Structure formats: structure tokens, C-alpha cells
mmCIF file of C-alpha atoms in Angstrom:
data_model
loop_
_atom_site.group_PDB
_atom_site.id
_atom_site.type_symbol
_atom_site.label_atom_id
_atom_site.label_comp_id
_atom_site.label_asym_id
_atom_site.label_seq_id
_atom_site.Cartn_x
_atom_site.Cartn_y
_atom_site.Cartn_z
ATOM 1 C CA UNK A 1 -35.877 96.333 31.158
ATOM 2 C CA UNK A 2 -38.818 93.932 29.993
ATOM 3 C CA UNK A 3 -38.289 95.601 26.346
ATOM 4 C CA UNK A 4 -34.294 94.818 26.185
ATOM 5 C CA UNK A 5 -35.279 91.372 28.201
ATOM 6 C CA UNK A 6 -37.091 90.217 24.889
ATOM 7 C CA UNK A 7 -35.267 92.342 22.254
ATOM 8 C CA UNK A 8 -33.318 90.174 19.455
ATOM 9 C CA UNK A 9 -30.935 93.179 19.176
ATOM 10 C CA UNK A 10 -29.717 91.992 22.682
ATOM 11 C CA UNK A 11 -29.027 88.650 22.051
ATOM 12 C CA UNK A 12 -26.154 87.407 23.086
ATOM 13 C CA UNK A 13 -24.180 90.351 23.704
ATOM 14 C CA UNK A 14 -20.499 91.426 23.705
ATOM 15 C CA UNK A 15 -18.428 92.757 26.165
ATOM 16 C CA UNK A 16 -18.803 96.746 26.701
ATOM 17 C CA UNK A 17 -15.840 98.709 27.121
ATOM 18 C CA UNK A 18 -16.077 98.699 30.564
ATOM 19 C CA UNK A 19 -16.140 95.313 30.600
ATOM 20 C CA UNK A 20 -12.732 94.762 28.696
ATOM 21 C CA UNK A 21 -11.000 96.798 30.730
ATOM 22 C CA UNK A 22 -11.803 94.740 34.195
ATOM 23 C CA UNK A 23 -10.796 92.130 31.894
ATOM 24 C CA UNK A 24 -7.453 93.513 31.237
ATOM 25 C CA UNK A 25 -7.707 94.433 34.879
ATOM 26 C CA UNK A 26 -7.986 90.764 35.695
ATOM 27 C CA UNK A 27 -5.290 89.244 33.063
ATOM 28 C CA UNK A 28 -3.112 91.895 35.302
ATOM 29 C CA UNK A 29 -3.920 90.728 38.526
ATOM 30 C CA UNK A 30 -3.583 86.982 37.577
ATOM 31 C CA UNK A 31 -0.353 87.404 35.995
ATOM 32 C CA UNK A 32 1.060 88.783 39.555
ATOM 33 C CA UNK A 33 0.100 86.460 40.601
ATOM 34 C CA UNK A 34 1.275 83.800 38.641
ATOM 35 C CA UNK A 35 4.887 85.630 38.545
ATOM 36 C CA UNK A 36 5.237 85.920 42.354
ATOM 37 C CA UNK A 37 4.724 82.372 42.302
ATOM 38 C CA UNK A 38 1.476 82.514 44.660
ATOM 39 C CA UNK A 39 -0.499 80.598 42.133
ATOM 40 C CA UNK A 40 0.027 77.985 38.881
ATOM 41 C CA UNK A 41 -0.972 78.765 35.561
ATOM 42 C CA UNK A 42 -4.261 76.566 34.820
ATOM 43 C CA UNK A 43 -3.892 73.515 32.843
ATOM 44 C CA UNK A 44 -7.452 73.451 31.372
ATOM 45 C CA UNK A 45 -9.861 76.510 31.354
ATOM 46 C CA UNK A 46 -14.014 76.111 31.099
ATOM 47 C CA UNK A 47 -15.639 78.651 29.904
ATOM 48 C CA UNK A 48 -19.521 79.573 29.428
ATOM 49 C CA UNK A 49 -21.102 79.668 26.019
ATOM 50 C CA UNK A 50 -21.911 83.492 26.303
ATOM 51 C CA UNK A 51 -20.024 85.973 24.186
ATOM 52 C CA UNK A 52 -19.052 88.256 26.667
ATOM 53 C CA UNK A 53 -17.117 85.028 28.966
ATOM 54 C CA UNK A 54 -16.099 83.850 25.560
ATOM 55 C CA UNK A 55 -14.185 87.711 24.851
ATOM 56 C CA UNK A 56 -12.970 87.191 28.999
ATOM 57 C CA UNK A 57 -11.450 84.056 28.431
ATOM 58 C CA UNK A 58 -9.589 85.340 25.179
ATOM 59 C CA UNK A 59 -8.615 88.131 27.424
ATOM 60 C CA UNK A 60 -7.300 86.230 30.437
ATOM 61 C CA UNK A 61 -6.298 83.191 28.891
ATOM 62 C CA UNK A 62 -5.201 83.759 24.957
ATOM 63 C CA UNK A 63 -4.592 80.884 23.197
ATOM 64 C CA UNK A 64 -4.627 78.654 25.854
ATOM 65 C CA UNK A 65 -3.709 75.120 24.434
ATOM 66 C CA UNK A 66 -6.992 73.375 26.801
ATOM 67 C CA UNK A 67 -9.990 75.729 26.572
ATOM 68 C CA UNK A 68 -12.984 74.001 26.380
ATOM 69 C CA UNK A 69 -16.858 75.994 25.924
ATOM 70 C CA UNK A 70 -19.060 73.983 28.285
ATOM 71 C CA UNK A 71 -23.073 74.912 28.234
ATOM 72 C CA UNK A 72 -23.460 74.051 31.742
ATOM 73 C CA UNK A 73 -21.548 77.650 33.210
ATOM 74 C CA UNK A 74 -24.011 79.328 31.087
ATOM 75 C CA UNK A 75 -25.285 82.156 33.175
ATOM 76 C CA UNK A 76 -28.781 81.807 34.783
ATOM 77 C CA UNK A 77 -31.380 80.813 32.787
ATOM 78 C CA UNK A 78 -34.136 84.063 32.874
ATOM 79 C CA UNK A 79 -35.716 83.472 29.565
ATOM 80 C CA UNK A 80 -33.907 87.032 28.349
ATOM 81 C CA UNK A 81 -31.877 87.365 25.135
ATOM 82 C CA UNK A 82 -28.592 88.712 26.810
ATOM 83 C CA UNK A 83 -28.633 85.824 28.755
ATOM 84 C CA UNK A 84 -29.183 83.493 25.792
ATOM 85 C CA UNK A 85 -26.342 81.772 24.022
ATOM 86 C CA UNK A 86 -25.437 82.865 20.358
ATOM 87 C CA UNK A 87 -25.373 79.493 17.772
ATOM 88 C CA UNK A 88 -22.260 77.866 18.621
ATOM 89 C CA UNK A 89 -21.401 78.050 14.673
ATOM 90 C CA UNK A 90 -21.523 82.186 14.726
ATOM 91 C CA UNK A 91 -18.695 81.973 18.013
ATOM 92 C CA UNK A 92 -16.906 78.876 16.453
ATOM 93 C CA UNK A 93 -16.226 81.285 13.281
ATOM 94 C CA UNK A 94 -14.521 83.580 15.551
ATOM 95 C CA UNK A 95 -10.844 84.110 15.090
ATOM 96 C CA UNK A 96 -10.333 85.426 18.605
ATOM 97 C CA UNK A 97 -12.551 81.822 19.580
ATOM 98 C CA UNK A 98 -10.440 79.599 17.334
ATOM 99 C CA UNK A 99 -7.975 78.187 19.817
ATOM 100 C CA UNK A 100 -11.342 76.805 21.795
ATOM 101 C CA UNK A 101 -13.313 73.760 22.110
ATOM 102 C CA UNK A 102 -16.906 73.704 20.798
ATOM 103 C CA UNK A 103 -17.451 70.576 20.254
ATOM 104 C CA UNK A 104 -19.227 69.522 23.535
ATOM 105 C CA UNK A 105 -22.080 73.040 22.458
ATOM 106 C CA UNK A 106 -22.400 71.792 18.887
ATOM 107 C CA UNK A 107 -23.326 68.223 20.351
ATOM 108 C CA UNK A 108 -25.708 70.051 22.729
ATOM 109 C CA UNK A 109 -27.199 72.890 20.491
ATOM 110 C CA UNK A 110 -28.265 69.692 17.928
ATOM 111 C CA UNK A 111 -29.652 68.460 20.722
ATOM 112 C CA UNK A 112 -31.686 71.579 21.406
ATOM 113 C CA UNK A 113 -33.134 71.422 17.932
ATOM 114 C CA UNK A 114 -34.470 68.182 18.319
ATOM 115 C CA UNK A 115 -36.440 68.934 21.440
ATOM 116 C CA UNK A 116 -34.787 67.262 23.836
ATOM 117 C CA UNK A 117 -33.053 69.865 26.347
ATOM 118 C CA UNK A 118 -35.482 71.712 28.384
ATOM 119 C CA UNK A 119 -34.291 75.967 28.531
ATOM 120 C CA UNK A 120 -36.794 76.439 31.065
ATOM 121 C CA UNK A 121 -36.401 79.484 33.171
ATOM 122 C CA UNK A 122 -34.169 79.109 36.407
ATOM 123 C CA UNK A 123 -34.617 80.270 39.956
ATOM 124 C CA UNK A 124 -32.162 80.467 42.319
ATOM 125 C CA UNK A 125 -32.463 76.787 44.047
ATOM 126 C CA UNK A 126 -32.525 75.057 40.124
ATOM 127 C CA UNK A 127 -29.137 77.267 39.235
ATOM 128 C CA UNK A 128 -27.668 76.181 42.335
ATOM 129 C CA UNK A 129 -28.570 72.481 41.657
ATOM 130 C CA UNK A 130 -26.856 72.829 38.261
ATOM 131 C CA UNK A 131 -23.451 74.372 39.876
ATOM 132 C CA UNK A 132 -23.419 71.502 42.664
ATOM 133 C CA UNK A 133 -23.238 69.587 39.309
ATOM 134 C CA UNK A 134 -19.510 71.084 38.743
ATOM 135 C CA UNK A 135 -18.837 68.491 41.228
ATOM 136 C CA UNK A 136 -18.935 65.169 38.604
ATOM 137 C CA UNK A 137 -16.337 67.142 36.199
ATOM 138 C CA UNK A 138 -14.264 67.914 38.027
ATOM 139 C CA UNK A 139 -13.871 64.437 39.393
ATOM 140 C CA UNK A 140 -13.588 63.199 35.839
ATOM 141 C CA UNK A 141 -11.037 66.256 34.944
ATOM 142 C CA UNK A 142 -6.884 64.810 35.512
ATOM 143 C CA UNK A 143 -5.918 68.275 35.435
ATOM 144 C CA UNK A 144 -5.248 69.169 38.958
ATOM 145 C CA UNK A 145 -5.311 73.050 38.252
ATOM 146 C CA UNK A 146 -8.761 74.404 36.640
ATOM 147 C CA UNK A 147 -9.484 77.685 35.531
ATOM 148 C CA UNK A 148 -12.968 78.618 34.961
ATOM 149 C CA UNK A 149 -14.664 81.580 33.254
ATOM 150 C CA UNK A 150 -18.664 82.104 34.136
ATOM 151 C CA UNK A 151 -21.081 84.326 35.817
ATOM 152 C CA UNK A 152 -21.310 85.722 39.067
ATOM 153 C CA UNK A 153 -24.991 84.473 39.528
ATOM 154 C CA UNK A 154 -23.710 80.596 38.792
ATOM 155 C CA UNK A 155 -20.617 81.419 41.050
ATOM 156 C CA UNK A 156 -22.761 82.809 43.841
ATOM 157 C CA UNK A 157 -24.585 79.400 44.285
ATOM 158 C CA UNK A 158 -21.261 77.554 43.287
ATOM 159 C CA UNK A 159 -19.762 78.860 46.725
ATOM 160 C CA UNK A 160 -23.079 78.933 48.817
ATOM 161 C CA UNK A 161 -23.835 75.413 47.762
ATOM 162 C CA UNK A 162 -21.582 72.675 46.966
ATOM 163 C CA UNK A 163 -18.147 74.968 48.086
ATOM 164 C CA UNK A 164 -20.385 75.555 51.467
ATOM 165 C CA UNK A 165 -19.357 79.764 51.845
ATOM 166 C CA UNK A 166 -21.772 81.247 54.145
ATOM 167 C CA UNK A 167 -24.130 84.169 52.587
ATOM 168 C CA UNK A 168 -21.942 87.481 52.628
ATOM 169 C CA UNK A 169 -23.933 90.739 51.976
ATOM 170 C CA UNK A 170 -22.242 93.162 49.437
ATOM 171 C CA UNK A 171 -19.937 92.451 46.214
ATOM 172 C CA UNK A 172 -17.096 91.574 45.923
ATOM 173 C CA UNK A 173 -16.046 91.117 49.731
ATOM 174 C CA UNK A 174 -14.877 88.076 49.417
ATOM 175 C CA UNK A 175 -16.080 84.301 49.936
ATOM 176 C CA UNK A 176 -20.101 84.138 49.810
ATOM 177 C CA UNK A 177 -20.395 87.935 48.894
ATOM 178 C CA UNK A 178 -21.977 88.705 45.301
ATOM 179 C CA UNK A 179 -18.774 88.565 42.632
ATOM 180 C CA UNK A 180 -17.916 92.044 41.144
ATOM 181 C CA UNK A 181 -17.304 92.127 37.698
ATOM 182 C CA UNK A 182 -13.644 90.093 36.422
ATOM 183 C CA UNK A 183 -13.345 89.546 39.873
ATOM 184 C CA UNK A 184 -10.806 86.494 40.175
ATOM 185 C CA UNK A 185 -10.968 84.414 43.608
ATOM 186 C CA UNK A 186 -8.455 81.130 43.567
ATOM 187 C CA UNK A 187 -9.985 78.312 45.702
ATOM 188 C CA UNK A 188 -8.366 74.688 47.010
ATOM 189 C CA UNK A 189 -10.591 71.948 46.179
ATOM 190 C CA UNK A 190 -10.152 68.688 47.703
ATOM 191 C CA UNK A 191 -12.783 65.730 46.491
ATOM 192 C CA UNK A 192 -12.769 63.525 49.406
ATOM 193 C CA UNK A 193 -13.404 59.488 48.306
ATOM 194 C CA UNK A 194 -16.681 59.641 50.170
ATOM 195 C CA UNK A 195 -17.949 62.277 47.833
ATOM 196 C CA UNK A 196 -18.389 65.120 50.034
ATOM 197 C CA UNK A 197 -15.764 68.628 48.640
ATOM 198 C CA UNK A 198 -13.507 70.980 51.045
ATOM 199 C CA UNK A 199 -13.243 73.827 49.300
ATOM 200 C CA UNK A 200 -11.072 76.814 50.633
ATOM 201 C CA UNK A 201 -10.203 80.309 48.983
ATOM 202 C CA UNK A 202 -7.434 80.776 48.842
ATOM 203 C CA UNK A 203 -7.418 84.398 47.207
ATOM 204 C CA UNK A 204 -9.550 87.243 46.391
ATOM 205 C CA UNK A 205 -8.759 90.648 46.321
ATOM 206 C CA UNK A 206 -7.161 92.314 49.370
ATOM 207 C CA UNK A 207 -6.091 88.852 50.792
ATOM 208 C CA UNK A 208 -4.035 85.840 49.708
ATOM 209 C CA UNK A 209 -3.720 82.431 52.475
#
């Protein structure tokens, strides 16, 4: 693992087969939804700099009109290479990429050149600080219906922190438990003027409220 932690050749890397097809799996499940009329379509979708959330997104969401690549869902920072964003020029270039919004990464991968963002490694307590962060966009977000597209280590502390999910052993068991690969859960978010957030899910598999 330390070898493929620090090997270029694993930079960045692309979805694996089995990873398209719980994609696919997902795009499925979503659009039941959507057609039973349980849930909206999103009006905006974030989505994490990575390749492989980049290829899910294309998958879940093609050509959605208000995609937008945000370097803060980037998945935890460990210091290894599959974890580590590609150039945002080499996913811009992309055809499947080209209906998305790169212009908040380019402003922040210039910024990484000159020295001034700090990639220091993450432990769980920093990445959770970060996701409590989601908080401030979506208060400046006027779309009422948000879909985003990260990993299940940022989503983890997203709903043990700031969506206040107690810790559920296991994956994929709902609320608080470890996320299982394309899993999709559909939460209610209310921002309440005093700045505290109410946040209820509303789906995951196996149960809809």
C-alpha cells in the first residue's frame, strides 16, 4: 500500500469498472426516484476535483446545465497520489468534463503554485472542520435543491459534524454509518437565521420519509 500511496502511476485515478457500474447503479436509483416524484431533480451539482467523482458526476448528472468542480469536496487529504487532484487543465480538456465549471480549481491550482495553499495531510478532526465549512455555501447558494458528488470519508464527517448523525457502525446502513460506494442518501437542510443547520435524511437505501 505505501508503494501505490507514493506511485505517480496512481495519480489521480479513474473510475474501475466496478466503479461505473454502481454509478450506473446510482443514475438508476435516482431516476426512480425522481420519476415517482419522491425527490426534485437538483438545480446545481458540486462536485470534487478527483477524476473518479468527476466520471460519477458525468454518470449521474450528464450535461447538467449548473455543475460546478469545487476543491473543497476533495477527498481527505493523506498525502497519497490517488487521493491527489489531476491539473485542472488535463480534466478541463475532457469532453465528457466539458459541460462543467473549472474555473473556481484553475483560480485555486494558480494559487497552489505560488505557495500559498497549504496540502498538508488531514486527520479526521481537520477533514471534518473543512466539511462543517459546506455550511457558508450553501448559505450563499439560491438554489434550493443541491446535488453533491464527493467522498465517503468527507461525507462521513459531513453527517457526524455539522448535519449532527450519531456514529453508526457498518456501511452503508444509513445516517452516520460509513457510505458504500455510489451510495445516494437525500437529506432536508434547513439554515436557521441564528446559524445553527437541521439536517434530516430523508432517503437512503431501504427507506424513504
Amino acid at each position: 500500500l505505501k508503494k501505490i500511496q507514493h506511485d505517480e502511476s496512481f495519480l489521480d485515478p479513474a473510475l474501475s469498472h466496478h466503479g461505473k457500474s454502481g454509478a450506473l447503479l446510482a443514475k438508476a436509483e435516482f431516476e426512480s426516484l425522481v420519476s415517482q416524484g419522491l425527490v426534485p431533480e437538483p438545480e446545481i451539482v458540486f462536485v470534487s476535483p478527483l477524476q473518479r467523482t468527476l466520471q460519477t458526476a458525468a454518470i449521474l448528472f450528464p450535461k447538467h446545465p449548473n455543475t460546478y468542480v469545487r476543491e473543497y469536496l476533495k477527498e481527505k487529504a493523506t498525502g497519497a497520489k490517488f487521493d491527489t487532484a489531476s491539473p485542472y487543465e488535463k480534466m478541463k480538456e475532457r469532453q465528457t468534463f466539458d459541460f462543467m465549471d473549472f474555473q473556481q480549481l484553475e483560480h485555486f491550482d494558480k494559487r497552489r503554485v505560488s505557495y500559498i495553499v497549504d496540502d498538508s495531510k488531514e486527520g479526521d478532526a481537520e477533514l471534518r472542520r473543512r466539511a462543517a465549512g459546506l455550511v457558508t455555501r450553501l448559505r450563499s447558494t439560491k438554489e434550493d435543491v443541491i446535488g453533491i458528488v464527493t467522498h465517503k470519508g468527507y461525507l462521513r464527517e459531513l453527517e457526524r459534524g455539522l448535519f449532527g448523525q450519531p456514529e453508526l457502525s457498518g456501511m452503508g446502513k444509513g445516517p452516520g454509518s460509513e457510505f458504500d460506494n455510489c451510495e445516494v442518501r437525500i437529506y432536508s437542510v434547513v439554515l436557521e437565521p441564528d446559524g445553527s443547520v437541521d439536517a434530516m435524511c430523508r432517503y437512503f437505501r431501504g427507506f424513504h420519509a
